[in-house]
XYZ file of C-alpha atoms in Angstrom:
369
model
C -4.408 17.559 6.867
C -2.596 20.376 5.002
C -0.181 19.501 2.281
C 3.464 19.601 3.398
C 4.258 22.023 0.562
C 1.805 24.520 1.969
C 2.841 24.349 5.588
C 6.616 24.004 5.453
C 8.388 27.053 6.827
C 10.851 28.861 4.596
C 14.380 27.849 5.537
C 17.796 29.428 5.340
C 19.695 26.236 4.711
C 21.323 25.569 1.386
C 19.719 23.112 -1.023
C 22.459 20.625 -0.278
C 21.751 20.700 3.443
C 18.001 20.510 3.277
C 17.592 16.788 2.751
C 16.984 14.968 -0.537
C 14.653 16.596 -3.035
C 11.905 14.367 -4.226
C 12.134 13.283 -7.842
C 9.201 14.387 -9.954
C 7.318 13.195 -13.017
C 5.381 15.122 -15.621
C 1.647 15.552 -15.023
C 1.034 13.826 -18.371
C 1.804 10.495 -16.697
C -0.910 11.204 -14.105
C -3.426 12.127 -16.796
C -2.577 8.954 -18.679
C -3.062 6.858 -15.557
C -6.506 8.381 -15.022
C -7.609 8.178 -18.668
C -9.685 5.031 -18.122
C -11.539 6.546 -15.175
C -12.193 9.772 -17.081
C -13.443 7.826 -20.109
C -15.894 5.973 -17.866
C -17.147 9.272 -16.418
C -15.877 8.577 -12.909
C -14.764 11.284 -10.487
C -10.983 11.210 -10.071
C -10.835 13.873 -7.332
C -11.135 11.449 -4.361
C -8.209 9.326 -5.568
C -6.094 12.383 -6.275
C -6.953 13.669 -2.815
C -5.807 10.413 -1.204
C -2.529 10.626 -3.132
C -2.115 14.289 -2.095
C -2.184 15.524 -5.696
C -4.313 18.674 -6.171
C -6.753 17.948 -8.991
C -6.160 21.419 -10.462
C -2.689 20.281 -11.470
C -4.276 18.148 -14.200
C -5.090 21.338 -16.088
C -1.492 22.559 -16.027
C 0.527 20.798 -18.754
C 3.783 21.936 -17.159
C 3.012 20.652 -13.651
C 5.123 17.934 -12.056
C 4.250 15.493 -9.287
C 6.568 13.980 -6.641
C 7.359 10.408 -7.617
C 6.119 8.888 -4.353
C 2.695 10.517 -4.836
C 2.568 9.156 -8.364
C 3.375 5.664 -7.060
C 0.672 6.005 -4.395
C -1.901 7.033 -7.004
C -0.845 4.095 -9.172
C -1.778 1.576 -6.472
C -4.915 3.494 -5.469
C -6.268 3.408 -9.022
C -5.452 -0.297 -9.329
C -7.373 -1.087 -6.143
C -10.297 1.187 -6.990
C -10.793 -0.494 -10.373
C -9.558 -3.979 -9.447
C -7.591 -3.530 -12.644
C -3.811 -3.288 -12.892
C -4.283 -1.992 -16.440
C -6.133 1.186 -15.357
C -9.242 0.347 -17.435
C -7.302 1.085 -20.612
C -7.761 -2.280 -22.275
C -10.578 -4.436 -23.605
C -10.534 -6.600 -20.474
C -9.431 -5.817 -16.917
C -6.124 -7.078 -15.530
C -7.260 -8.139 -12.074
C -5.348 -7.340 -8.907
C -2.716 -10.010 -8.326
C -1.837 -10.439 -11.995
C 1.520 -8.722 -11.601
C 2.371 -11.007 -8.682
C 1.638 -14.070 -10.792
C 3.715 -12.649 -13.644
C 6.624 -12.345 -11.208
C 6.099 -15.870 -9.928
C 5.995 -17.227 -13.468
C 9.391 -15.755 -14.371
C 11.397 -15.941 -11.147
C 12.310 -19.583 -11.749
C 13.548 -18.899 -15.294
C 17.264 -19.663 -15.705
C 18.182 -16.582 -17.770
C 16.847 -13.216 -18.822
C 16.006 -14.582 -22.263
C 13.809 -17.263 -20.715
C 12.188 -14.712 -18.400
C 11.306 -12.449 -21.338
C 9.837 -15.399 -23.235
C 7.707 -16.433 -20.239
C 6.559 -12.838 -19.759
C 5.451 -12.582 -23.375
C 3.467 -15.807 -23.123
C 1.915 -14.784 -19.805
C 0.861 -11.379 -21.147
C -0.715 -13.021 -24.177
C -3.216 -14.583 -21.757
C -4.024 -11.510 -19.653
C -3.406 -8.627 -22.053
C -4.592 -9.618 -25.534
C -4.599 -5.999 -26.783
C -0.790 -5.848 -26.856
C 1.699 -8.413 -28.126
C 5.207 -8.662 -26.650
C 8.017 -10.431 -28.445
C 11.800 -10.595 -28.440
C 13.886 -10.333 -31.598
C 17.612 -10.990 -31.821
C 19.942 -10.046 -34.654
C 23.699 -10.400 -34.347
C 24.739 -8.596 -31.151
C 21.494 -6.644 -30.723
C 18.289 -7.736 -28.975
C 15.002 -5.913 -29.351
C 11.953 -6.022 -27.100
C 8.922 -5.263 -29.266
C 5.417 -4.280 -28.188
C 2.663 -3.913 -30.773
C -1.101 -3.528 -30.811
C -3.221 -6.508 -31.749
C -6.216 -4.166 -31.750
C -6.305 -0.359 -31.695
C -6.075 1.103 -28.201
C -8.924 3.577 -27.821
C -8.061 4.967 -24.362
C -4.761 6.347 -23.067
C -2.720 4.855 -25.897
C 0.519 6.732 -25.137
C 0.382 5.882 -21.440
C -0.409 2.232 -22.207
C 2.882 1.813 -24.065
C 4.799 3.865 -21.486
C 3.345 1.774 -18.670
C 3.998 -1.668 -20.128
C 7.558 -0.898 -21.200
C 8.392 0.527 -17.781
C 6.756 -2.405 -16.006
C 8.723 -4.969 -18.005
C 11.957 -2.975 -17.886
C 11.737 -2.626 -14.107
C 10.905 -6.294 -13.643
C 13.688 -7.568 -15.905
C 16.278 -5.262 -14.316
C 15.255 -6.473 -10.862
C 15.380 -10.131 -11.879
C 19.009 -9.968 -12.998
C 20.107 -7.538 -10.290
C 21.339 -4.820 -12.648
C 19.945 -2.268 -15.042
C 19.021 -3.455 -18.509
C 20.215 -0.419 -20.462
C 18.244 0.387 -23.585
C 20.469 1.597 -26.429
C 17.424 3.129 -28.098
C 13.636 3.023 -27.970
C 11.283 3.783 -30.850
C 7.755 4.691 -29.721
C 4.672 4.201 -31.928
C 3.218 7.689 -31.530
C 4.225 11.316 -32.137
C 6.677 12.900 -29.717
C 4.670 13.852 -26.586
C 5.159 17.090 -24.686
C 6.654 15.208 -21.730
C 9.216 13.312 -23.829
C 12.078 14.962 -21.934
C 11.304 12.584 -19.040
C 12.056 9.609 -21.278
C 15.795 10.219 -20.905
C 15.529 9.269 -17.225
C 12.858 6.604 -17.553
C 14.045 4.736 -20.659
C 16.914 6.256 -22.626
C 18.019 9.551 -24.105
C 17.990 7.817 -27.500
C 14.233 7.930 -28.049
C 12.478 8.289 -31.396
C 8.817 8.494 -32.337
C 6.210 7.701 -35.008
C 7.356 4.076 -35.270
C 4.995 1.296 -36.394
C 5.457 -0.495 -33.062
C 7.448 0.004 -29.878
C 11.001 -1.295 -30.246
C 13.486 -1.180 -27.349
C 16.999 -2.246 -28.322
C 19.698 -3.521 -25.966
C 22.862 -5.626 -26.059
C 22.067 -9.243 -26.887
C 24.677 -10.596 -24.456
C 22.463 -9.400 -21.596
C 20.024 -12.175 -22.498
C 22.427 -14.706 -20.988
C 22.362 -13.047 -17.562
C 21.136 -15.467 -14.867
C 18.053 -14.732 -12.777
C 19.338 -13.830 -9.311
C 16.157 -13.482 -7.258
C 14.473 -15.994 -4.957
C 11.183 -16.270 -3.069
C 12.361 -14.150 -0.135
C 13.490 -11.365 -2.473
C 10.194 -11.574 -4.340
C 8.150 -11.031 -1.193
C 10.074 -7.825 -0.486
C 9.812 -6.736 -4.125
C 6.036 -7.161 -4.150
C 5.608 -4.873 -1.132
C 4.197 -1.727 -2.740
C 4.333 -3.166 -6.253
C 3.498 -2.597 -9.009
C 3.296 1.127 -8.187
C 6.725 0.933 -6.560
C 8.249 0.128 -9.945
C 7.585 3.707 -11.008
C 10.262 4.866 -8.555
C 12.947 2.555 -9.856
C 14.021 4.598 -12.837
C 15.700 7.021 -10.471
C 17.507 4.245 -8.619
C 18.218 1.324 -10.895
C 21.223 2.948 -12.587
C 24.147 3.051 -10.212
C 26.325 5.635 -11.920
C 23.421 8.010 -12.615
C 22.531 7.975 -8.933
C 26.153 8.432 -7.812
C 26.584 11.440 -10.099
C 23.285 12.936 -8.973
C 24.361 12.594 -5.328
C 27.796 14.078 -6.046
C 26.270 17.068 -7.804
C 23.864 17.585 -4.950
C 26.600 17.368 -2.325
C 28.596 20.011 -4.197
C 25.811 22.623 -4.124
C 25.767 25.598 -4.063
C 28.828 25.149 -6.296
C 28.184 23.935 -9.843
C 30.518 20.950 -10.133
C 32.010 20.102 -13.513
C 32.187 16.633 -15.034
C 35.913 16.548 -14.262
C 35.309 17.457 -10.613
C 32.622 14.817 -10.174
C 34.740 12.209 -11.957
C 37.634 12.943 -9.608
C 35.357 12.562 -6.567
C 34.244 9.162 -7.898
C 37.856 8.108 -8.627
C 37.189 7.906 -12.347
C 38.571 9.657 -15.384
C 36.178 12.082 -17.133
C 36.203 9.845 -20.200
C 35.275 6.765 -18.136
C 32.499 8.635 -16.349
C 31.112 9.902 -19.649
C 31.177 6.359 -21.049
C 29.540 4.829 -17.960
C 26.725 7.376 -18.059
C 26.274 6.756 -21.769
C 26.025 3.025 -21.095
C 23.278 3.752 -18.566
C 21.374 5.833 -21.121
C 22.098 9.228 -19.602
C 24.547 12.142 -19.644
C 26.188 14.478 -17.150
C 24.189 17.491 -18.315
C 20.881 15.605 -18.253
C 21.498 14.546 -14.642
C 22.482 18.082 -13.621
C 19.383 19.551 -15.291
C 17.069 16.990 -13.683
C 18.574 17.552 -10.226
C 18.301 21.327 -10.438
C 14.763 21.090 -11.815
C 13.580 18.767 -9.043
C 15.233 20.868 -6.350
C 13.770 24.067 -7.798
C 10.237 22.675 -7.946
C 10.584 21.259 -4.451
C 11.695 24.627 -3.058
C 9.089 26.636 -4.976
C 6.403 24.374 -3.531
C 7.699 24.285 0.030
C 8.763 27.855 0.688
C 8.523 31.498 -0.276
C 12.264 31.674 -0.748
C 13.390 34.469 -3.075
C 14.381 33.500 -6.597
C 17.810 35.097 -6.268
C 18.612 33.005 -3.186
C 17.228 29.843 -4.792
C 19.269 30.452 -7.944
C 22.423 30.849 -5.859
C 21.743 27.674 -3.859
C 21.292 25.709 -7.069
C 24.650 26.876 -8.405
C 23.449 29.301 -11.070
C 25.611 32.294 -11.879
C 22.665 34.675 -11.523
C 18.872 34.844 -11.380
C 18.595 35.360 -15.131
C 20.367 32.054 -15.818
C 18.035 30.257 -13.390
C 15.009 31.932 -15.006
C 16.058 30.769 -18.481
C 16.735 27.231 -17.293
C 13.423 26.942 -15.450
C 11.574 28.260 -18.479
C 13.291 25.588 -20.580
C 12.408 22.834 -18.074
C 8.754 23.693 -17.497
C 7.682 26.201 -20.128
C 6.745 28.815 -17.495
C 8.597 31.308 -15.304
C 9.444 30.209 -11.724
C 7.211 32.859 -10.131
C 4.278 31.786 -12.290
C 4.915 28.141 -11.445
C 4.907 28.971 -7.720
C 1.589 30.834 -8.064
C 0.058 27.793 -9.754
C 1.241 25.499 -6.972
C -0.108 27.823 -4.282
C -3.444 28.224 -6.078
C -3.796 24.455 -6.461
C -3.041 23.921 -2.769
C -5.475 26.644 -1.678
C -8.235 25.124 -3.801
C -7.575 21.697 -2.296
C -7.732 23.186 1.226
C -11.082 24.829 0.444
C -12.443 21.601 -1.000
C -11.472 19.658 2.124
C -12.991 22.333 4.358
C -16.237 22.259 2.412
C -16.360 18.471 2.605
C -15.743 18.576 6.376
C -18.525 21.151 6.840
C -21.077 18.843 5.235
C -20.240 15.881 7.475
């Protein structure tokens, strides 16, 4: 079956009228997820094929993958390995572990108790990493440190566990747990720009251990989920958690939708605030509380829409720039170069080449059957 990006007909509709653009993630997250398989010498192409991710994209450090394909690959790798830890650790985390983690914390009375139970549970199933909670005055800090050096996919291992716990804790209390800052125990990776949407814009690197700070009063939040809610939550989990960072912050999502609805006009912060019945200062503060900013949301929206359109159509760059609210093609070119490191035309050629190669590979496989 051809990829949708390859077969979609070029359209004349504006970006705002074409349906929601799929959020994307950096290819580095895909490479990290596959690191255990690669280390073991296993062929990753079949799993990538099932997730509709051309394997050639792994060689392009600037490539981005639709979030739903990333989530699909997440669950495929888990099932293939019978390991929810992607073969990155000294012992496998068998399928079903995440469900039992959820069941162990859902009866906790507060977030603080849920974090404590999670840390104790992970000590049993993930001895390579230690999770603990520190509190000092009005600041709480979730800490993750190595108990033994991680030899495979170290960066992804920390990214994965923090996102897993952050998504779970936010779901348990029915609201986003906003990180004021996160210090990561490795040098700044090339894909660190994505951290502003996944964790917080206040990220630092080269720390001795991972430290995610948040307001201590959030620890008193009650757990609001029950068995019925858990059953729905587990449908598609844990891969589904990878999609939550685009949805678990209410104001970020509302601003993103408002900006998208305004296209092809480039709405200002004041215009969006007025449409949301807020003052610009209040909107700025609310976004800051959710670990984001107006410009970061606008950049991410335009980037995702641009990549989506470059993949799906042969639409001219001038028309695409206009539909995304840029003053001219040169401004769009500069922005795209800043987002991805390559020119839009070059990025489109890479996408087309990757899709063509995948088509040839499928045809060759079919011919041998």
